[in-house]
PDB file of C-alpha atoms in Angstrom:
ATOM      1  CA  MET A 147     -99.861  53.228  82.673  1.00 41.00           C
ATOM      2  CA  THR A 148     -98.350  55.747  80.401  1.00 39.00           C
ATOM      3  CA  THR A 149     -95.082  55.547  82.274  1.00 40.00           C
ATOM      4  CA  THR A 150     -94.935  51.769  81.922  1.00 39.00           C
ATOM      5  CA  THR A 151     -95.574  51.915  78.159  1.00 40.00           C
ATOM      6  CA  THR A 152     -92.872  54.522  77.679  1.00 40.00           C
ATOM      7  CA  THR A 153     -90.403  52.482  79.683  1.00 40.00           C
ATOM      8  CA  SER A 154     -91.123  49.307  77.724  1.00 41.00           C
ATOM      9  CA  SER A 155     -90.802  51.112  74.366  1.00 43.00           C
ATOM     10  CA  THR A 156     -87.560  52.621  75.551  1.00 41.00           C
ATOM     11  CA  TYR A 157     -86.320  49.173  76.562  1.00 41.00           C
ATOM     12  CA  ARG A 158     -87.301  47.719  73.192  1.00 46.00           C
ATOM     13  CA  GLY A 159     -85.534  50.565  71.422  1.00 48.00           C
ATOM     14  CA  SER A 160     -82.300  50.049  73.341  1.00 48.00           C
ATOM     15  CA  ALA A 161     -82.502  46.309  72.717  1.00 50.00           C
ATOM     16  CA  ALA A 162     -82.888  46.923  68.978  1.00 50.00           C
ATOM     17  CA  VAL A 163     -79.900  49.262  69.032  1.00 46.00           C
ATOM     18  CA  GLU A 164     -77.787  46.681  70.871  1.00 55.00           C
ATOM     19  CA  LYS A 165     -78.847  43.955  68.380  1.00 56.00           C
ATOM     20  CA  GLU A 166     -77.913  46.174  65.451  1.00 57.00           C
ATOM     21  CA  GLN A 167     -74.533  46.932  67.044  1.00 54.00           C
ATOM     22  CA  ARG A 168     -73.892  43.211  67.576  1.00 61.00           C
ATOM     23  CA  GLN A 169     -74.698  42.493  63.907  1.00 57.00           C
ATOM     24  CA  GLN A 170     -72.354  45.272  62.780  1.00 55.00           C
ATOM     25  CA  GLY A 171     -69.637  43.888  65.060  1.00 50.00           C
ATOM     26  CA  ARG A 172     -70.014  40.400  63.573  1.00 53.00           C
ATOM     27  CA  ALA A 173     -69.827  41.852  60.048  1.00 47.00           C
ATOM     28  CA  GLY A 174     -66.695  43.815  60.941  1.00 48.00           C
ATOM     29  CA  GLY A 175     -65.094  40.728  62.478  1.00 47.00           C
ATOM     30  CA  ALA A 176     -65.877  38.719  59.361  1.00 43.00           C
ATOM     31  CA  TYR A 177     -64.354  41.465  57.192  1.00 42.00           C
ATOM     32  CA  SER A 178     -61.232  41.646  59.379  1.00 43.00           C
ATOM     33  CA  SER A 179     -60.847  37.869  59.379  1.00 45.00           C
ATOM     34  CA  SER A 180     -61.204  37.757  55.589  1.00 46.00           C
ATOM     35  CA  ALA A 181     -58.671  40.578  55.345  1.00 44.00           C
ATOM     36  CA  ARG A 182     -56.335  38.604  57.594  1.00 46.00           C
ATOM     37  CA  ARG A 183     -56.811  35.483  55.430  1.00 48.00           C
ATOM     38  CA  ARG A 184     -55.871  37.217  52.149  1.00 49.00           C
ATOM     39  CA  PRO A 185     -52.179  37.820  52.990  1.00 44.00           C
ATOM     40  CA  ALA A 186     -51.920  34.256  54.266  1.00 44.00           C
ATOM     41  CA  GLU A 187     -53.413  32.905  51.007  1.00 47.00           C
ATOM     42  CA  ALA A 188     -51.073  35.146  49.035  1.00 43.00           C
ATOM     43  CA  ALA A 189     -48.135  33.876  51.091  1.00 43.00           C
ATOM     44  CA  ALA A 190     -49.310  30.303  50.503  1.00 43.00           C
ATOM     45  CA  ARG A 191     -49.553  30.862  46.746  1.00 48.00           C
ATOM     46  CA  ALA A 192     -46.124  32.554  46.548  1.00 43.00           C
ATOM     47  CA  PRO A 193     -44.021  29.392  47.122  1.00 44.00           C
ATOM     48  CA  ALA A 194     -46.040  27.605  44.460  1.00 42.00           C
ATOM     49  CA  SER A 195     -45.240  30.263  41.860  1.00 44.00           C
ATOM     50  CA  ALA A 196     -41.543  30.571  42.895  1.00 43.00           C
ATOM     51  CA  PRO A 197     -40.358  27.305  41.234  1.00 46.00           C
ATOM     52  CA  ALA A 198     -42.112  28.254  38.017  1.00 46.00           C
ATOM     53  CA  SER A 199     -40.392  31.639  37.885  1.00 51.00           C
ATOM     54  CA  ALA A 200     -37.047  30.034  38.812  1.00 48.00           C
ATOM     55  CA  SER A 201     -37.383  27.440  36.036  1.00 54.00           C
ATOM     56  CA  ALA A 202     -38.337  30.155  33.559  1.00 54.00           C
ATOM     57  CA  SER A 203     -35.276  32.222  34.486  1.00 59.00           C
ATOM     58  CA  ALA A 204     -33.062  29.122  34.283  1.00 55.00           C
ATOM     59  CA  SER A 205     -34.384  28.239  30.820  1.00 62.00           C
ATOM     60  CA  SER A 206     -33.858  31.800  29.598  1.00 62.00           C
ATOM     61  CA  ALA A 207     -30.318  31.760  31.010  1.00 59.00           C
ATOM     62  CA  SER A 208     -29.592  28.452  29.263  1.00 61.00           C
ATOM     63  CA  ARG A 209     -30.958  29.863  25.999  1.00 65.00           C
ATOM     64  CA  ARG A 210     -28.722  32.901  26.363  1.00 65.00           C
ATOM     65  CA  SER A 211     -25.690  30.714  27.110  1.00 59.00           C
ATOM     66  CA  ARG A 212     -26.421  28.506  24.080  1.00 63.00           C
ATOM     67  CA  THR A 213     -26.716  31.590  21.899  1.00 62.00           C
ATOM     68  CA  LEU A 214     -23.405  32.937  23.202  1.00 55.00           C
ATOM     69  CA  LEU A 215     -21.693  29.575  22.688  1.00 56.00           C
ATOM     70  CA  GLY A 216     -23.049  29.348  19.156  1.00 59.00           C
ATOM     71  CA  SER A 217     -21.821  32.844  18.345  1.00 58.00           C
ATOM     72  CA  ALA A 218     -18.402  32.101  19.854  1.00 54.00           C
ATOM     73  CA  SER A 219     -18.046  28.829  17.912  1.00 59.00           C
ATOM     74  CA  LEU A 220     -19.067  30.539  14.665  1.00 55.00           C
ATOM     75  CA  PHE A 221     -16.515  33.285  15.310  1.00 50.00           C
ATOM     76  CA  LEU A 222     -13.780  30.705  15.963  1.00 55.00           C
ATOM     77  CA  VAL A 223     -14.641  28.801  12.768  1.00 50.00           C
ATOM     78  CA  LEU A 224     -14.537  31.971  10.674  1.00 50.00           C
ATOM     79  CA  LEU A 225     -11.270  33.028  12.317  1.00 49.00           C
ATOM     80  CA  SER A 226      -9.717  29.618  11.623  1.00 54.00           C
ATOM     81  CA  LEU A 227     -10.784  29.740   7.981  1.00 49.00           C
ATOM     82  CA  GLN A 228      -9.357  33.229   7.605  1.00 48.00           C
ATOM     83  CA  LEU A 229      -6.066  32.158   9.168  1.00 46.00           C
ATOM     84  CA  LEU A 230      -5.897  29.194   6.827  1.00 47.00           C
ATOM     85  CA  LEU A 231      -6.471  31.406   3.809  1.00 44.00           C
ATOM     86  CA  LEU A 232      -3.910  34.012   4.831  1.00 44.00           C
ATOM     87  CA  PRO A 233      -0.659  33.805   2.867  1.00 40.00           C
ATOM     88  CA  SER A 234       2.181  32.405   4.928  1.00 42.00           C
ATOM     89  CA  SER A 235       5.263  34.603   5.222  1.00 37.00           C
ATOM     90  CA  ALA A 236       7.285  32.157   7.331  1.00 44.00           C
ATOM     91  CA  ASN A 237       9.006  30.768   4.208  1.00 68.00           C
ATOM     92  CA  ALA A 238      10.258  34.154   2.960  1.00 78.00           C
ATOM     93  CA  ILE A 239      13.676  35.367   4.024  1.00 86.00           C
ATOM     94  CA  LYS A 240      16.083  38.139   3.024  1.00 87.00           C
ATOM     95  CA  PHE A 241      19.778  38.039   3.868  1.00 87.00           C
ATOM     96  CA  GLU A 242      23.261  38.904   2.630  1.00 86.00           C
ATOM     97  CA  LEU A 243      25.543  36.181   1.298  1.00 86.00           C
ATOM     98  CA  SER A 244      29.262  36.876   1.350  1.00 82.00           C
ATOM     99  CA  ALA A 245      31.573  35.577  -1.358  1.00 81.00           C
ATOM    100  CA  HIS A 246      34.345  33.066  -0.561  1.00 78.00           C
ATOM    101  CA  HIS A 247      37.086  31.331  -2.448  1.00 77.00           C
ATOM    102  CA  SER A 248      36.155  28.040  -0.804  1.00 77.00           C
ATOM    103  CA  SER A 249      33.002  26.034  -1.484  1.00 76.00           C
ATOM    104  CA  HIS A 250      31.043  27.564   1.389  1.00 80.00           C
ATOM    105  CA  GLN A 251      27.276  26.891   1.245  1.00 85.00           C
ATOM    106  CA  LYS A 252      24.348  28.391   3.095  1.00 88.00           C
ATOM    107  CA  CYS A 253      21.218  26.203   3.197  1.00 90.00           C
ATOM    108  CA  ILE A 254      17.660  27.158   4.109  1.00 90.00           C
ATOM    109  CA  TRP A 255      15.587  24.159   5.211  1.00 92.00           C
ATOM    110  CA  ASN A 256      11.823  23.657   5.131  1.00 90.00           C
ATOM    111  CA  TYR A 257       9.890  20.458   5.751  1.00 89.00           C
ATOM    112  CA  ALA A 258       7.813  19.098   2.865  1.00 88.00           C
ATOM    113  CA  LEU A 259       5.722  15.970   2.393  1.00 86.00           C
ATOM    114  CA  SER A 260       6.190  13.556  -0.473  1.00 87.00           C
ATOM    115  CA  ASP A 261       4.733  14.430  -3.905  1.00 86.00           C
ATOM    116  CA  THR A 262       4.314  18.097  -2.987  1.00 88.00           C
ATOM    117  CA  LEU A 263       4.693  21.047  -5.325  1.00 89.00           C
ATOM    118  CA  VAL A 264       7.424  23.459  -4.212  1.00 92.00           C
ATOM    119  CA  VAL A 265       8.098  26.788  -5.926  1.00 91.00           C
ATOM    120  CA  VAL A 266      11.360  28.578  -5.093  1.00 91.00           C
ATOM    121  CA  THR A 267      11.686  32.227  -6.075  1.00 91.00           C
ATOM    122  CA  ILE A 268      15.057  33.904  -5.596  1.00 91.00           C
ATOM    123  CA  ASN A 269      16.084  37.457  -6.359  1.00 90.00           C
ATOM    124  CA  ALA A 270      19.838  38.030  -6.175  1.00 87.00           C
ATOM    125  CA  VAL A 271      21.199  41.580  -6.332  1.00 87.00           C
ATOM    126  CA  PRO A 272      24.813  42.589  -5.641  1.00 85.00           C
ATOM    127  CA  SER A 273      24.873  44.519  -2.385  1.00 78.00           C
ATOM    128  CA  SER A 274      27.216  47.053  -3.974  1.00 63.00           C
ATOM    129  CA  SER A 275      24.399  47.999  -6.357  1.00 49.00           C
ATOM    130  CA  PRO A 276      22.867  51.408  -5.483  1.00 46.00           C
ATOM    131  CA  ASP A 277      19.356  49.921  -5.732  1.00 45.00           C
ATOM    132  CA  ALA A 278      20.111  46.752  -3.801  1.00 46.00           C
ATOM    133  CA  LEU A 279      18.253  47.786  -0.651  1.00 43.00           C
ATOM    134  CA  THR A 280      15.464  49.792  -2.281  1.00 46.00           C
ATOM    135  CA  THR A 281      14.265  47.622  -5.160  1.00 45.00           C
ATOM    136  CA  THR A 282      13.833  43.994  -6.090  1.00 45.00           C
ATOM    137  CA  ALA A 283      14.358  44.611  -9.812  1.00 42.00           C
ATOM    138  CA  PRO A 284      17.114  42.523 -11.459  1.00 44.00           C
ATOM    139  CA  ALA A 285      20.529  44.178 -11.547  1.00 51.00           C
ATOM    140  CA  ASP A 286      23.691  43.303 -13.418  1.00 52.00           C
ATOM    141  CA  SER A 287      25.682  40.633 -11.627  1.00 62.00           C
ATOM    142  CA  ASP A 288      29.081  41.278 -10.181  1.00 70.00           C
ATOM    143  CA  PRO A 289      31.673  39.714 -12.529  1.00 76.00           C
ATOM    144  CA  LEU A 290      33.843  38.908  -9.534  1.00 79.00           C
ATOM    145  CA  MET A 291      31.155  36.679  -7.961  1.00 83.00           C
ATOM    146  CA  GLN A 292      29.264  33.596  -9.103  1.00 86.00           C
ATOM    147  CA  LEU A 293      26.058  32.564  -7.343  1.00 88.00           C
ATOM    148  CA  ASP A 294      25.035  28.907  -7.594  1.00 90.00           C
ATOM    149  CA  ILE A 295      21.871  27.285  -6.243  1.00 91.00           C
ATOM    150  CA  GLU A 296      21.069  23.677  -5.460  1.00 92.00           C
ATOM    151  CA  ILE A 297      17.825  22.174  -4.118  1.00 92.00           C
ATOM    152  CA  VAL A 298      18.251  18.951  -2.140  1.00 92.00           C
ATOM    153  CA  ASP A 299      16.444  17.017   0.570  1.00 90.00           C
ATOM    154  CA  GLY A 300      17.572  15.423   3.811  1.00 88.00           C
ATOM    155  CA  SER A 301      16.209  11.932   3.150  1.00 88.00           C
ATOM    156  CA  HIS A 302      18.401   8.831   3.048  1.00 86.00           C
ATOM    157  CA  HIS A 303      18.205   9.010  -0.777  1.00 86.00           C
ATOM    158  CA  ASN A 304      19.913  12.451  -0.775  1.00 87.00           C
ATOM    159  CA  ASN A 305      17.819  13.609  -3.710  1.00 89.00           C
ATOM    160  CA  VAL A 306      19.152  16.533  -5.752  1.00 91.00           C
ATOM    161  CA  TYR A 307      16.142  18.133  -7.418  1.00 92.00           C
ATOM    162  CA  LEU A 308      17.746  21.080  -9.155  1.00 89.00           C
ATOM    163  CA  SER A 309      21.139  22.684  -9.661  1.00 90.00           C
ATOM    164  CA  LYS A 310      21.808  25.986 -11.423  1.00 90.00           C
ATOM    165  CA  LYS A 311      25.031  27.872 -11.943  1.00 89.00           C
ATOM    166  CA  ALA A 312      25.653  31.605 -12.173  1.00 85.00           C
ATOM    167  CA  ILE A 313      22.126  32.801 -11.504  1.00 86.00           C
ATOM    168  CA  ARG A 314      21.373  36.514 -11.576  1.00 83.00           C
ATOM    169  CA  GLY A 315      18.355  38.710 -11.030  1.00 84.00           C
ATOM    170  CA  GLU A 316      15.044  36.985 -10.303  1.00 88.00           C
ATOM    171  CA  THR A 317      14.815  33.231 -10.856  1.00 89.00           C
ATOM    172  CA  ARG A 318      11.773  31.014 -10.339  1.00 90.00           C
ATOM    173  CA  MET A 319      12.029  27.239  -9.997  1.00 90.00           C
ATOM    174  CA  ALA A 320       9.381  24.564  -9.424  1.00 91.00           C
ATOM    175  CA  ILE A 321       9.935  20.975  -8.275  1.00 90.00           C
ATOM    176  CA  ASN A 322       7.961  17.987  -6.995  1.00 91.00           C
ATOM    177  CA  THR A 323       9.282  16.279  -3.875  1.00 91.00           C
ATOM    178  CA  HIS A 324       9.913  12.526  -3.729  1.00 90.00           C
ATOM    179  CA  SER A 325      10.209  11.899   0.015  1.00 86.00           C
ATOM    180  CA  HIS A 326       8.909  13.042   3.376  1.00 86.00           C
ATOM    181  CA  ALA A 327      11.950  15.042   4.404  1.00 88.00           C
ATOM    182  CA  ASP A 328      13.469  18.460   4.980  1.00 90.00           C
ATOM    183  CA  LEU A 329      13.934  20.357   1.742  1.00 91.00           C
ATOM    184  CA  GLY A 330      17.051  22.502   1.515  1.00 91.00           C
ATOM    185  CA  VAL A 331      17.768  25.445  -0.777  1.00 92.00           C
ATOM    186  CA  CYS A 332      21.568  25.701  -0.771  1.00 92.00           C
ATOM    187  CA  LEU A 333      23.341  28.816  -2.083  1.00 91.00           C
ATOM    188  CA  LYS A 334      27.039  29.180  -2.826  1.00 90.00           C
ATOM    189  CA  ASN A 335      28.693  32.504  -3.635  1.00 86.00           C
ATOM    190  CA  THR A 336      32.117  31.875  -5.156  1.00 84.00           C
ATOM    191  CA  LEU A 337      34.640  34.701  -5.268  1.00 83.00           C
ATOM    192  CA  SER A 338      36.891  35.158  -8.267  1.00 79.00           C
ATOM    193  CA  LYS A 339      40.563  34.335  -7.853  1.00 76.00           C
ATOM    194  CA  GLU A 340      41.420  37.867  -8.903  1.00 75.00           C
ATOM    195  CA  VAL A 341      40.113  39.186  -5.572  1.00 72.00           C
ATOM    196  CA  ARG A 342      42.125  38.800  -2.415  1.00 72.00           C
ATOM    197  CA  GLU A 343      40.562  37.104   0.576  1.00 66.00           C
ATOM    198  CA  HIS A 344      40.702  40.182   2.805  1.00 66.00           C
ATOM    199  CA  ASP A 345      38.630  42.068   0.189  1.00 66.00           C
ATOM    200  CA  ALA A 346      35.923  39.399   0.158  1.00 65.00           C
ATOM    201  CA  GLU A 347      33.676  41.340   2.548  1.00 69.00           C
ATOM    202  CA  LYS A 348      33.195  43.989  -0.126  1.00 74.00           C
ATOM    203  CA  HIS A 349      31.561  41.463  -2.458  1.00 78.00           C
ATOM    204  CA  LYS A 350      28.135  40.252  -1.325  1.00 83.00           C
ATOM    205  CA  TYR A 351      24.815  39.292  -2.788  1.00 85.00           C
ATOM    206  CA  LEU A 352      21.557  40.506  -1.280  1.00 88.00           C
ATOM    207  CA  ILE A 353      19.293  37.442  -1.448  1.00 88.00           C
ATOM    208  CA  ASP A 354      15.506  37.601  -1.335  1.00 90.00           C
ATOM    209  CA  LEU A 355      14.321  33.991  -1.066  1.00 90.00           C
ATOM    210  CA  ASP A 356      10.707  32.827  -1.061  1.00 90.00           C
ATOM    211  CA  VAL A 357       9.798  29.136  -0.732  1.00 90.00           C
ATOM    212  CA  ASP A 358       6.140  28.206  -1.327  1.00 89.00           C
ATOM    213  CA  ILE A 359       5.123  24.661  -0.409  1.00 88.00           C
ATOM    214  CA  GLY A 360       1.920  22.809  -1.236  1.00 84.00           C
ATOM    215  CA  ALA A 361      -1.201  24.928  -1.604  1.00 81.00           C
ATOM    216  CA  GLU A 362       0.829  28.130  -1.302  1.00 82.00           C
ATOM    217  CA  ALA A 363       2.729  27.260  -4.490  1.00 82.00           C
ATOM    218  CA  VAL A 364      -0.397  27.135  -6.681  1.00 83.00           C
ATOM    219  CA  ASP A 365      -1.207  30.250  -8.708  1.00 81.00           C
ATOM    220  CA  TYR A 366      -4.950  30.481  -8.098  1.00 81.00           C
ATOM    221  CA  ASN A 367      -5.261  33.723 -10.042  1.00 81.00           C
ATOM    222  CA  ALA A 368      -4.155  31.939 -13.202  1.00 82.00           C
ATOM    223  CA  ILE A 369      -6.556  29.082 -12.461  1.00 84.00           C
ATOM    224  CA  ALA A 370      -9.411  31.538 -11.909  1.00 84.00           C
ATOM    225  CA  ASN A 371      -8.675  33.286 -15.210  1.00 86.00           C
ATOM    226  CA  GLN A 372      -8.378  29.994 -17.066  1.00 84.00           C
ATOM    227  CA  GLU A 373     -11.546  28.419 -15.642  1.00 83.00           C
ATOM    228  CA  SER A 374     -13.520  31.689 -15.259  1.00 82.00           C
ATOM    229  CA  LEU A 375     -13.990  31.210 -11.522  1.00 81.00           C
ATOM    230  CA  SER A 376     -15.564  33.794  -9.259  1.00 85.00           C
ATOM    231  CA  GLY A 377     -13.854  35.125  -6.167  1.00 83.00           C
ATOM    232  CA  LEU A 378     -15.818  32.801  -3.885  1.00 87.00           C
ATOM    233  CA  ASP A 379     -15.027  29.775  -6.072  1.00 85.00           C
ATOM    234  CA  THR A 380     -11.340  30.660  -5.982  1.00 83.00           C
ATOM    235  CA  GLU A 381     -11.350  30.972  -2.193  1.00 86.00           C
ATOM    236  CA  MET A 382     -13.181  27.644  -1.895  1.00 87.00           C
ATOM    237  CA  ARG A 383     -10.596  26.050  -4.178  1.00 85.00           C
ATOM    238  CA  LYS A 384      -7.846  27.406  -1.919  1.00 85.00           C
ATOM    239  CA  LEU A 385      -9.629  26.114   1.169  1.00 88.00           C
ATOM    240  CA  GLU A 386     -10.052  22.693  -0.419  1.00 88.00           C
ATOM    241  CA  ALA A 387      -6.340  22.499  -1.217  1.00 85.00           C
ATOM    242  CA  VAL A 388      -5.375  23.598   2.300  1.00 86.00           C
ATOM    243  CA  ALA A 389      -7.773  21.066   3.867  1.00 89.00           C
ATOM    244  CA  LYS A 390      -6.344  18.276   1.685  1.00 87.00           C
ATOM    245  CA  GLU A 391      -2.833  19.282   2.678  1.00 85.00           C
ATOM    246  CA  ILE A 392      -3.776  19.201   6.362  1.00 88.00           C
ATOM    247  CA  LEU A 393      -5.382  15.760   5.960  1.00 90.00           C
ATOM    248  CA  ASP A 394      -2.280  14.435   4.190  1.00 87.00           C
ATOM    249  CA  GLU A 395      -0.074  15.773   6.961  1.00 87.00           C
ATOM    250  CA  MET A 396      -2.304  14.235   9.632  1.00 91.00           C
ATOM    251  CA  GLU A 397      -2.181  10.900   7.791  1.00 91.00           C
ATOM    252  CA  TYR A 398       1.600  11.130   7.636  1.00 88.00           C
ATOM    253  CA  LEU A 399       1.789  11.924  11.361  1.00 91.00           C
ATOM    254  CA  LYS A 400      -0.501   8.976  12.059  1.00 93.00           C
ATOM    255  CA  LYS A 401       1.798   6.642  10.127  1.00 91.00           C
ATOM    256  CA  ARG A 402       4.840   8.014  11.931  1.00 90.00           C
ATOM    257  CA  GLU A 403       3.107   7.550  15.280  1.00 94.00           C
ATOM    258  CA  MET A 404       2.300   3.925  14.413  1.00 95.00           C
ATOM    259  CA  LYS A 405       5.891   3.324  13.316  1.00 93.00           C
ATOM    260  CA  MET A 406       7.305   4.868  16.493  1.00 95.00           C
ATOM    261  CA  ARG A 407       4.841   2.911  18.625  1.00 95.00           C
ATOM    262  CA  ASP A 408       5.914  -0.339  16.942  1.00 95.00           C
ATOM    263  CA  THR A 409       9.548   0.588  17.539  1.00 94.00           C
ATOM    264  CA  ASN A 410       8.831   1.282  21.217  1.00 95.00           C
ATOM    265  CA  GLU A 411       6.990  -2.016  21.614  1.00 95.00           C
ATOM    266  CA  VAL A 412       9.812  -3.973  19.953  1.00 95.00           C
ATOM    267  CA  THR A 413      12.404  -2.198  22.103  1.00 96.00           C
ATOM    268  CA  SER A 414      10.392  -2.894  25.250  1.00 96.00           C
ATOM    269  CA  GLN A 415      10.101  -6.572  24.319  1.00 95.00           C
ATOM    270  CA  ARG A 416      13.834  -6.793  23.680  1.00 96.00           C
ATOM    271  CA  VAL A 417      14.613  -5.176  27.026  1.00 96.00           C
ATOM    272  CA  GLN A 418      12.270  -7.600  28.746  1.00 96.00           C
ATOM    273  CA  ASN A 419      13.872 -10.592  27.010  1.00 96.00           C
ATOM    274  CA  PHE A 420      17.338  -9.313  27.900  1.00 97.00           C
ATOM    275  CA  ALA A 421      16.279  -8.974  31.550  1.00 97.00           C
ATOM    276  CA  TRP A 422      15.000 -12.570  31.612  1.00 96.00           C
ATOM    277  CA  ILE A 423      18.191 -13.842  29.958  1.00 97.00           C
ATOM    278  CA  THR A 424      20.307 -11.909  32.466  1.00 97.00           C
ATOM    279  CA  LEU A 425      18.300 -13.304  35.393  1.00 97.00           C
ATOM    280  CA  ILE A 426      18.557 -16.878  34.113  1.00 97.00           C
ATOM    281  CA  ALA A 427      22.288 -16.456  33.502  1.00 97.00           C
ATOM    282  CA  LEU A 428      22.814 -15.138  37.043  1.00 97.00           C
ATOM    283  CA  ILE A 429      20.848 -18.016  38.564  1.00 97.00           C
ATOM    284  CA  GLY A 430      22.731 -20.574  36.464  1.00 96.00           C
ATOM    285  CA  LEU A 431      26.098 -19.014  37.291  1.00 96.00           C
ATOM    286  CA  GLY A 432      25.251 -18.986  41.011  1.00 96.00           C
ATOM    287  CA  ALA A 433      24.208 -22.659  40.921  1.00 96.00           C
ATOM    288  CA  TRP A 434      27.409 -23.603  39.047  1.00 96.00           C
ATOM    289  CA  GLN A 435      29.555 -21.748  41.609  1.00 95.00           C
ATOM    290  CA  ILE A 436      27.810 -23.530  44.487  1.00 94.00           C
ATOM    291  CA  LEU A 437      28.321 -26.956  42.884  1.00 93.00           C
ATOM    292  CA  HIS A 438      31.939 -26.174  42.031  1.00 94.00           C
ATOM    293  CA  LEU A 439      32.714 -25.025  45.583  1.00 93.00           C
ATOM    294  CA  ARG A 440      30.972 -28.085  47.010  1.00 90.00           C
ATOM    295  CA  SER A 441      33.035 -30.451  44.876  1.00 91.00           C
ATOM    296  CA  PHE A 442      36.217 -28.524  45.720  1.00 90.00           C
ATOM    297  CA  PHE A 443      35.597 -28.745  49.436  1.00 90.00           C
ATOM    298  CA  LYS A 444      34.848 -32.455  49.100  1.00 87.00           C
ATOM    299  CA  ARG A 445      38.153 -33.044  47.341  1.00 87.00           C
ATOM    300  CA  LYS A 446      39.919 -31.226  50.156  1.00 83.00           C
ATOM    301  CA  TYR A 447      37.991 -33.284  52.715  1.00 81.00           C
ATOM    302  CA  LEU A 448      36.633 -30.124  54.296  1.00 80.00           C
ATOM    303  CA  ILE A 449      33.053 -31.347  54.094  1.00 78.00           C
ATOM    304  CA  ASP A 450      31.478 -34.766  53.838  1.00 70.00           C
TER     305      ASP A 450
END
């Protein structure tokens, strides 16, 4: 009896142990399955968050590009304004002018619009002067040479704005143009009859010529002193004058373009009319030749 009880208790104990092991196994399987599900859920959530991160990076890139474009455009605007305000040196020239017995002229041409202020500054120094190449201060003129200046334009009116004889040292002249045309500053260095022609190369003038046109010809320092303008106001006044000059030039180019377009259209119409007239004349001449030959052959009884 005792043996049977011990055996049954032993059996119950082993059964309890097996039940506990099965429960632990199910718990472990549940934990492993949940652990296996977590990477899958993470992988499933990853594609959903990828478009959001991509859009965020794209928006930040677009913001950066807009910022760079804005900075570049601002830099270009400032650079353009600075270039507009820089003094132009393209109209300044220095050269030697030889003397001649004949009326030999040397002209420097610059284009100018109508009703534009032009200031011509010339400094003439005899090249034989010891300070001719080192200073721009006025020197005594050579009595064997006479320097004359004339300011003209290349329009069909052939306007002569100014003419001066026997200039010496530094001379400043201001004119207002009357036409849209090339403006010429013509210089003539006449050699005295006392000098032989083969000695003419020894007599020269060193010419320093400066031609200021439009906004460059205005003395803004004097205007600032007269109207008590600040530095910024003076620069804005310069910029306003330059902008007005550019607008006037664009308007002039627009008018020229319209005029040239009208000329092209008229020329094209004339060519077309001439082509039609030529074609009609050829057809008429061919018909007349056919009729004339037909009547001729009939008179000769070659055809019925």
